[in-house]
PDB file of C-alpha atoms and ligand atoms in Angstrom:
ATOM      1  CA  MET A   1      10.172 -11.817  -6.219  1.00  0.00           C
ATOM      2  CA  ILE A   2       8.146 -11.099  -3.093  1.00  0.00           C
ATOM      3  CA  ASP A   3       4.586 -12.621  -3.053  1.00  0.00           C
ATOM      4  CA  VAL A   4       1.953 -10.100  -2.731  1.00  0.00           C
ATOM      5  CA  ARG A   5       0.010 -12.003  -0.070  1.00  0.00           C
ATOM      6  CA  GLU A   6       3.334 -12.301   1.876  1.00  0.00           C
ATOM      7  CA  LEU A   7       3.647  -8.522   1.780  1.00  0.00           C
ATOM      8  CA  MET A   8       0.092  -8.145   2.896  1.00  0.00           C
ATOM      9  CA  THR A   9       0.665 -10.430   5.961  1.00  0.00           C
ATOM     10  CA  THR A  10       3.924  -8.954   7.053  1.00  0.00           C
ATOM     11  CA  GLY A  11       1.914  -6.490   9.149  1.00  0.00           C
ATOM     12  CA  PRO A  12      -1.628  -5.219   9.575  1.00  0.00           C
ATOM     13  CA  VAL A  13      -1.071  -1.810   8.118  1.00  0.00           C
ATOM     14  CA  ILE A  14       0.820  -0.632   5.014  1.00  0.00           C
ATOM     15  CA  PRO A  15       1.446   3.256   5.276  1.00  0.00           C
ATOM     16  CA  VAL A  16       0.559   5.210   2.351  1.00  0.00           C
ATOM     17  CA  ILE A  17       3.442   7.933   2.431  1.00  0.00           C
ATOM     18  CA  VAL A  18       3.705  11.190   0.601  1.00  0.00           C
ATOM     19  CA  VAL A  19       7.130  12.591   0.845  1.00  0.00           C
ATOM     20  CA  ASP A  20       7.555  16.502   0.177  1.00  0.00           C
ATOM     21  CA  ASP A  21      11.171  16.767   1.447  1.00  0.00           C
ATOM     22  CA  PRO A  22      13.634  14.134   0.296  1.00  0.00           C
ATOM     23  CA  SER A  23      15.827  14.546   3.310  1.00  0.00           C
ATOM     24  CA  SER A  24      12.921  13.510   5.544  1.00  0.00           C
ATOM     25  CA  ALA A  25      12.596  10.047   3.612  1.00  0.00           C
ATOM     26  CA  LYS A  26      15.302   8.126   5.657  1.00  0.00           C
ATOM     27  CA  PRO A  27      14.338   9.265   9.280  1.00  0.00           C
ATOM     28  CA  LEU A  28      10.716   8.496   8.471  1.00  0.00           C
ATOM     29  CA  ALA A  29      11.295   5.056   7.300  1.00  0.00           C
ATOM     30  CA  GLU A  30      13.605   4.505  10.151  1.00  0.00           C
ATOM     31  CA  ALA A  31      10.868   5.705  12.609  1.00  0.00           C
ATOM     32  CA  LEU A  32       8.222   3.402  10.947  1.00  0.00           C
ATOM     33  CA  VAL A  33      10.392   0.441  11.138  1.00  0.00           C
ATOM     34  CA  ALA A  34      11.216   1.054  14.668  1.00  0.00           C
ATOM     35  CA  GLY A  35       7.607   0.964  15.357  1.00  0.00           C
ATOM     36  CA  GLY A  36       7.320  -2.534  13.704  1.00  0.00           C
ATOM     37  CA  ILE A  37       5.858  -1.262  10.274  1.00  0.00           C
ATOM     38  CA  ARG A  38       8.162  -2.456   7.429  1.00  0.00           C
ATOM     39  CA  VAL A  39       6.271  -2.610   4.265  1.00  0.00           C
ATOM     40  CA  LEU A  40       6.176   1.008   3.186  1.00  0.00           C
ATOM     41  CA  GLU A  41       4.287   2.543   0.067  1.00  0.00           C
ATOM     42  CA  VAL A  42       5.883   5.646  -1.230  1.00  0.00           C
ATOM     43  CA  THR A  43       3.374   7.418  -3.569  1.00  0.00           C
ATOM     44  CA  LEU A  44       4.390   9.010  -6.861  1.00  0.00           C
ATOM     45  CA  ARG A  45       2.733  12.280  -5.942  1.00  0.00           C
ATOM     46  CA  THR A  46       5.477  14.437  -5.238  1.00  0.00           C
ATOM     47  CA  PRO A  47       8.686  15.355  -7.174  1.00  0.00           C
ATOM     48  CA  ALA A  48      10.630  13.816  -4.135  1.00  0.00           C
ATOM     49  CA  ALA A  49       8.984  10.289  -4.515  1.00  0.00           C
ATOM     50  CA  ILE A  50      11.746   8.605  -6.423  1.00  0.00           C
ATOM     51  CA  ASP A  51      14.587   9.888  -4.421  1.00  0.00           C
ATOM     52  CA  ALA A  52      12.611   9.066  -1.202  1.00  0.00           C
ATOM     53  CA  ILE A  53      12.268   5.367  -2.596  1.00  0.00           C
ATOM     54  CA  ARG A  54      16.040   5.321  -3.001  1.00  0.00           C
ATOM     55  CA  ALA A  55      16.684   6.821   0.454  1.00  0.00           C
ATOM     56  CA  MET A  56      14.224   4.359   2.265  1.00  0.00           C
ATOM     57  CA  SER A  57      15.474   1.483   0.362  1.00  0.00           C
ATOM     58  CA  ASP A  58      18.786   1.639   2.305  1.00  0.00           C
ATOM     59  CA  VAL A  59      16.958   1.524   5.836  1.00  0.00           C
ATOM     60  CA  GLU A  60      17.423  -1.958   7.296  1.00  0.00           C
ATOM     61  CA  GLY A  61      14.296  -3.961   7.697  1.00  0.00           C
ATOM     62  CA  ALA A  62      12.201  -1.697   5.334  1.00  0.00           C
ATOM     63  CA  ILE A  63      10.557  -3.155   2.340  1.00  0.00           C
ATOM     64  CA  VAL A  64       9.796  -0.322   0.256  1.00  0.00           C
ATOM     65  CA  GLY A  65       7.376  -0.064  -2.729  1.00  0.00           C
ATOM     66  CA  VAL A  66       5.837   2.443  -5.027  1.00  0.00           C
ATOM     67  CA  GLY A  67       2.348   3.685  -4.742  1.00  0.00           C
ATOM     68  CA  THR A  68       0.146   5.722  -7.198  1.00  0.00           C
ATOM     69  CA  ALA A  69       1.738   3.808  -9.988  1.00  0.00           C
ATOM     70  CA  LEU A  70      -0.306   4.311 -13.079  1.00  0.00           C
ATOM     71  CA  ASP A  71       1.602   2.860 -15.886  1.00  0.00           C
ATOM     72  CA  GLY A  72       4.723   0.861 -16.885  1.00  0.00           C
ATOM     73  CA  ASP A  73       7.041   3.812 -16.900  1.00  0.00           C
ATOM     74  CA  ASP A  74       6.107   4.557 -13.189  1.00  0.00           C
ATOM     75  CA  LEU A  75       6.872   0.815 -12.379  1.00  0.00           C
ATOM     76  CA  ALA A  76      10.292   0.902 -14.115  1.00  0.00           C
ATOM     77  CA  ARG A  77      11.621   4.173 -12.583  1.00  0.00           C
ATOM     78  CA  ALA A  78      10.300   3.139  -9.144  1.00  0.00           C
ATOM     79  CA  GLN A  79      12.203  -0.206  -9.644  1.00  0.00           C
ATOM     80  CA  ASP A  80      15.496   1.480 -10.732  1.00  0.00           C
ATOM     81  CA  ALA A  81      15.317   3.460  -7.581  1.00  0.00           C
ATOM     82  CA  GLY A  82      14.941   0.207  -5.281  1.00  0.00           C
ATOM     83  CA  ALA A  83      11.129  -0.335  -5.049  1.00  0.00           C
ATOM     84  CA  THR A  84      10.163  -4.080  -4.762  1.00  0.00           C
ATOM     85  CA  PHE A  85       6.435  -3.909  -5.142  1.00  0.00           C
ATOM     86  CA  ALA A  86       4.111  -1.546  -6.646  1.00  0.00           C
ATOM     87  CA  VAL A  87       0.467  -0.346  -5.465  1.00  0.00           C
ATOM     88  CA  SER A  88      -1.919   1.275  -7.913  1.00  0.00           C
ATOM     89  CA  PRO A  89      -5.238   3.099  -7.450  1.00  0.00           C
ATOM     90  CA  GLY A  90      -6.887   0.895 -10.385  1.00  0.00           C
ATOM     91  CA  TYR A  91      -6.033  -1.858 -12.646  1.00  0.00           C
ATOM     92  CA  THR A  92      -5.438  -1.734 -16.483  1.00  0.00           C
ATOM     93  CA  GLU A  93      -4.285  -4.666 -18.483  1.00  0.00           C
ATOM     94  CA  ALA A  94      -1.294  -2.756 -19.561  1.00  0.00           C
ATOM     95  CA  LEU A  95      -0.239  -2.105 -16.167  1.00  0.00           C
ATOM     96  CA  GLY A  96      -0.711  -5.820 -15.215  1.00  0.00           C
ATOM     97  CA  LYS A  97       1.323  -6.896 -18.231  1.00  0.00           C
ATOM     98  CA  SER A  98       4.211  -4.322 -17.483  1.00  0.00           C
ATOM     99  CA  ALA A  99       4.286  -5.553 -13.755  1.00  0.00           C
ATOM    100  CA  GLN A 100       4.675  -8.959 -15.115  1.00  0.00           C
ATOM    101  CA  LYS A 101       7.384  -8.323 -17.473  1.00  0.00           C
ATOM    102  CA  LEU A 102       9.326  -6.452 -14.930  1.00  0.00           C
ATOM    103  CA  SER A 103       8.694  -9.155 -12.282  1.00  0.00           C
ATOM    104  CA  MET A 104       7.323  -6.489 -10.064  1.00  0.00           C
ATOM    105  CA  PRO A 105       4.814  -7.559  -7.477  1.00  0.00           C
ATOM    106  CA  LEU A 106       1.682  -5.474  -8.100  1.00  0.00           C
ATOM    107  CA  LEU A 107      -1.334  -4.657  -5.629  1.00  0.00           C
ATOM    108  CA  PRO A 108      -3.758  -3.288  -8.153  1.00  0.00           C
ATOM    109  CA  GLY A 109      -6.639  -1.227  -6.938  1.00  0.00           C
ATOM    110  CA  ILE A 110     -10.333  -2.132  -7.516  1.00  0.00           C
ATOM    111  CA  ALA A 111     -13.564  -0.626  -6.593  1.00  0.00           C
ATOM    112  CA  ASN A 112     -16.259  -3.031  -7.828  1.00  0.00           C
ATOM    113  CA  SER A 113     -16.885  -6.553  -9.054  1.00  0.00           C
ATOM    114  CA  ALA A 114     -16.024  -5.714 -12.765  1.00  0.00           C
ATOM    115  CA  ASP A 115     -12.674  -4.355 -11.678  1.00  0.00           C
ATOM    116  CA  ILE A 116     -12.183  -7.482  -9.718  1.00  0.00           C
ATOM    117  CA  MET A 117     -12.901  -9.650 -12.620  1.00  0.00           C
ATOM    118  CA  ARG A 118     -10.519  -7.614 -14.957  1.00  0.00           C
ATOM    119  CA  ALA A 119      -7.829  -7.982 -12.486  1.00  0.00           C
ATOM    120  CA  ARG A 120      -8.469 -11.710 -12.104  1.00  0.00           C
ATOM    121  CA  ASP A 121      -8.270 -12.131 -15.687  1.00  0.00           C
ATOM    122  CA  GLY A 122      -4.766 -10.689 -15.645  1.00  0.00           C
ATOM    123  CA  GLY A 123      -3.714 -13.068 -12.819  1.00  0.00           C
ATOM    124  CA  PHE A 124      -4.258 -10.699  -9.699  1.00  0.00           C
ATOM    125  CA  THR A 125      -6.408 -11.918  -6.871  1.00  0.00           C
ATOM    126  CA  ALA A 126      -4.772 -10.024  -4.114  1.00  0.00           C
ATOM    127  CA  VAL A 127      -6.008  -6.410  -4.521  1.00  0.00           C
ATOM    128  CA  LYS A 128      -6.248  -3.033  -2.917  1.00  0.00           C
ATOM    129  CA  PHE A 129     -10.059  -1.979  -2.228  1.00  0.00           C
ATOM    130  CA  PHE A 130      -9.867   1.797  -2.976  1.00  0.00           C
ATOM    131  CA  PRO A 131     -11.363   4.219  -2.182  1.00  0.00           C
ATOM    132  CA  ALA A 132     -12.516   1.944   0.722  1.00  0.00           C
ATOM    133  CA  MET A 133     -15.024   4.069   2.596  1.00  0.00           C
ATOM    134  CA  GLN A 134     -16.207   5.963  -0.323  1.00  0.00           C
ATOM    135  CA  ALA A 135     -16.765   2.752  -2.333  1.00  0.00           C
ATOM    136  CA  GLY A 136     -18.809   1.008   0.455  1.00  0.00           C
ATOM    137  CA  GLY A 137     -16.541   0.076   3.272  1.00  0.00           C
ATOM    138  CA  VAL A 138     -16.954  -3.042   5.428  1.00  0.00           C
ATOM    139  CA  PRO A 139     -20.521  -4.084   3.846  1.00  0.00           C
ATOM    140  CA  MET A 140     -19.186  -3.814   0.509  1.00  0.00           C
ATOM    141  CA  LEU A 141     -16.083  -6.114   1.328  1.00  0.00           C
ATOM    142  CA  LYS A 142     -18.620  -8.597   2.878  1.00  0.00           C
ATOM    143  CA  ALA A 143     -20.768  -8.575  -0.236  1.00  0.00           C
ATOM    144  CA  LEU A 144     -17.647  -9.030  -2.632  1.00  0.00           C
ATOM    145  CA  GLY A 145     -16.554 -11.983  -0.404  1.00  0.00           C
ATOM    146  CA  GLY A 146     -19.596 -13.900  -1.612  1.00  0.00           C
ATOM    147  CA  PRO A 147     -18.730 -14.333  -5.404  1.00  0.00           C
ATOM    148  CA  PHE A 148     -14.795 -13.736  -5.138  1.00  0.00           C
ATOM    149  CA  VAL A 149     -13.800 -16.456  -2.713  1.00  0.00           C
ATOM    150  CA  ASP A 150     -10.421 -16.474  -3.998  1.00  0.00           C
ATOM    151  CA  THR A 151      -9.803 -12.700  -3.678  1.00  0.00           C
ATOM    152  CA  VAL A 152      -8.224 -10.856  -0.711  1.00  0.00           C
ATOM    153  CA  PHE A 153      -8.167  -7.321  -0.102  1.00  0.00           C
ATOM    154  CA  CYS A 154      -6.093  -4.343   1.296  1.00  0.00           C
ATOM    155  CA  PRO A 155      -8.703  -1.555   1.865  1.00  0.00           C
ATOM    156  CA  THR A 156      -7.268   1.879   1.784  1.00  0.00           C
ATOM    157  CA  GLY A 157      -9.034   5.309   1.766  1.00  0.00           C
ATOM    158  CA  GLY A 158     -10.644   6.666   4.800  1.00  0.00           C
ATOM    159  CA  ILE A 159      -9.054   4.139   7.164  1.00  0.00           C
ATOM    160  CA  SER A 160      -7.660   5.218  10.450  1.00  0.00           C
ATOM    161  CA  THR A 161      -7.289   3.901  14.009  1.00  0.00           C
ATOM    162  CA  SER A 162     -10.940   4.355  14.618  1.00  0.00           C
ATOM    163  CA  ASN A 163     -12.034   1.821  11.805  1.00  0.00           C
ATOM    164  CA  ALA A 164      -8.996  -0.268  10.947  1.00  0.00           C
ATOM    165  CA  ALA A 165      -9.994  -3.094  13.362  1.00  0.00           C
ATOM    166  CA  GLU A 166     -13.377  -3.473  11.732  1.00  0.00           C
ATOM    167  CA  PHE A 167     -11.744  -4.012   8.385  1.00  0.00           C
ATOM    168  CA  LEU A 168      -9.160  -6.208   9.692  1.00  0.00           C
ATOM    169  CA  ALA A 169     -11.732  -8.567  11.211  1.00  0.00           C
ATOM    170  CA  LEU A 170     -13.093  -9.705   7.829  1.00  0.00           C
ATOM    171  CA  PRO A 171     -11.701 -12.914   6.698  1.00  0.00           C
ATOM    172  CA  ASN A 172     -10.948 -11.554   3.055  1.00  0.00           C
ATOM    173  CA  VAL A 173      -9.033  -8.651   4.463  1.00  0.00           C
ATOM    174  CA  LEU A 174      -5.355  -9.375   5.083  1.00  0.00           C
ATOM    175  CA  CYS A 175      -4.206  -5.808   5.786  1.00  0.00           C
ATOM    176  CA  VAL A 176      -5.361  -2.175   5.518  1.00  0.00           C
ATOM    177  CA  GLY A 177      -3.544   0.758   4.084  1.00  0.00           C
ATOM    178  CA  GLY A 178      -3.680   4.436   5.120  1.00  0.00           C
ATOM    179  CA  SER A 179      -2.014   7.792   5.612  1.00  0.00           C
ATOM    180  CA  TRP A 180      -2.486   8.182   9.241  1.00  0.00           C
ATOM    181  CA  LEU A 181       0.810   6.992  10.383  1.00  0.00           C
ATOM    182  CA  CYS A 182       2.566   9.748   8.622  1.00  0.00           C
ATOM    183  CA  PRO A 183       0.885  13.022   9.260  1.00  0.00           C
ATOM    184  CA  LYS A 184       2.198  15.788   7.292  1.00  0.00           C
ATOM    185  CA  ASP A 185       2.736  18.002  10.488  1.00  0.00           C
ATOM    186  CA  LEU A 186       4.774  15.375  12.328  1.00  0.00           C
ATOM    187  CA  VAL A 187       6.824  14.603   9.211  1.00  0.00           C
ATOM    188  CA  SER A 188       7.490  18.295   8.645  1.00  0.00           C
ATOM    189  CA  LYS A 189       8.834  18.803  12.268  1.00  0.00           C
ATOM    190  CA  GLY A 190      10.807  15.611  12.380  1.00  0.00           C
ATOM    191  CA  ALA A 191       8.732  14.187  15.241  1.00  0.00           C
ATOM    192  CA  TRP A 192       9.922  10.670  14.582  1.00  0.00           C
ATOM    193  CA  SER A 193       9.236   9.321  18.070  1.00  0.00           C
ATOM    194  CA  ASP A 194       5.708  10.354  17.554  1.00  0.00           C
ATOM    195  CA  ILE A 195       5.544   8.638  14.254  1.00  0.00           C
ATOM    196  CA  THR A 196       7.268   5.370  15.873  1.00  0.00           C
ATOM    197  CA  ALA A 197       4.436   5.669  18.475  1.00  0.00           C
ATOM    198  CA  LEU A 198       1.669   5.628  15.841  1.00  0.00           C
ATOM    199  CA  ALA A 199       3.369   2.752  14.100  1.00  0.00           C
ATOM    200  CA  LYS A 200       3.628   0.561  17.210  1.00  0.00           C
ATOM    201  CA  ASP A 201      -0.090   1.287  17.733  1.00  0.00           C
ATOM    202  CA  ALA A 202      -0.733   0.224  14.253  1.00  0.00           C
ATOM    203  CA  SER A 203       1.385  -2.935  14.438  1.00  0.00           C
ATOM    204  CA  ALA A 204      -0.381  -4.088  17.436  1.00  0.00           C
ATOM    205  CA  LEU A 205      -3.839  -4.109  15.503  1.00  0.00           C
ATOM    206  CA  ALA A 206      -4.903  -7.905  15.330  1.00  0.00           C
ATOM    207  CA  THR A 207      -5.357  -9.432  11.788  1.00  0.00           C
TER     208      THR A 207
HETATM  209  C1  LIG B   1      -4.446   6.391  -0.982  1.00  0.00           C
HETATM  210  O1  LIG B   1      -3.889   7.253  -1.481  1.00  0.00           O
HETATM  211  O2  LIG B   1      -4.104   5.123  -1.230  1.00  0.00           O
HETATM  212  C2  LIG B   1      -5.416   6.767  -0.061  1.00  0.00           C
HETATM  213  O3  LIG B   1      -5.801   7.934  -0.402  1.00  0.00           O
HETATM  214  C3  LIG B   1      -4.885   6.985   1.206  1.00  0.00           C
HETATM  215  O4  LIG B   1      -6.252   7.414   1.827  1.00  0.00           O
HETATM  216  P1  LIG B   1      -6.191   7.991   3.550  1.00  0.00           P
HETATM  217  O5  LIG B   1      -5.263   9.261   2.993  1.00  0.00           O
HETATM  218  O6  LIG B   1      -7.621   8.186   3.532  1.00  0.00           O
HETATM  219  O7  LIG B   1      -5.420   7.151   4.349  1.00  0.00           O
END
């Protein structure tokens, strides 16, 4: 089982991927891996998501996980398709227990102190700060760093090339997440070299 902190330190950015057309999944994963981005979060937001996880899991070098996992059933069907980790927008005790039962590494979402304490009670101290910009951005993460000295964050939501470095400079931020590496228009026209270029820029961000 992959350690969540290891996943978070594999690269500075975890792309949040929405796949509409399952045939684009494999070339998209190959384009990201070619640009040095290996940890891929495929969100369960489209009917194509599970097939996309299956297709991307065959790509050499890719570490494929499921995003937008809301319950144990989501974790189980994604794991069956080859997902090796899961990301959720929030945390519930039931989701945490399901992940532990399935031995599936989980990066659960939190947005405030109470969320962090609940996740911590369940054994999770590596969390996604979501939605990062709307929930207070860099100043909020600095403030949360006071009481929660053992917690590390992957801020996601509203992050792009213009502000990623500011988040990555914080000592309690191991990586950031975002959808900017896989813009819909580039994916739909199969502009894979452009996506590799975005991935290269993201890989070069300092952690
Ligand atoms: C997510 O779904 O985790 C975030 O909404 C991604 O946010 P972004 O589209 O602002 O990067």
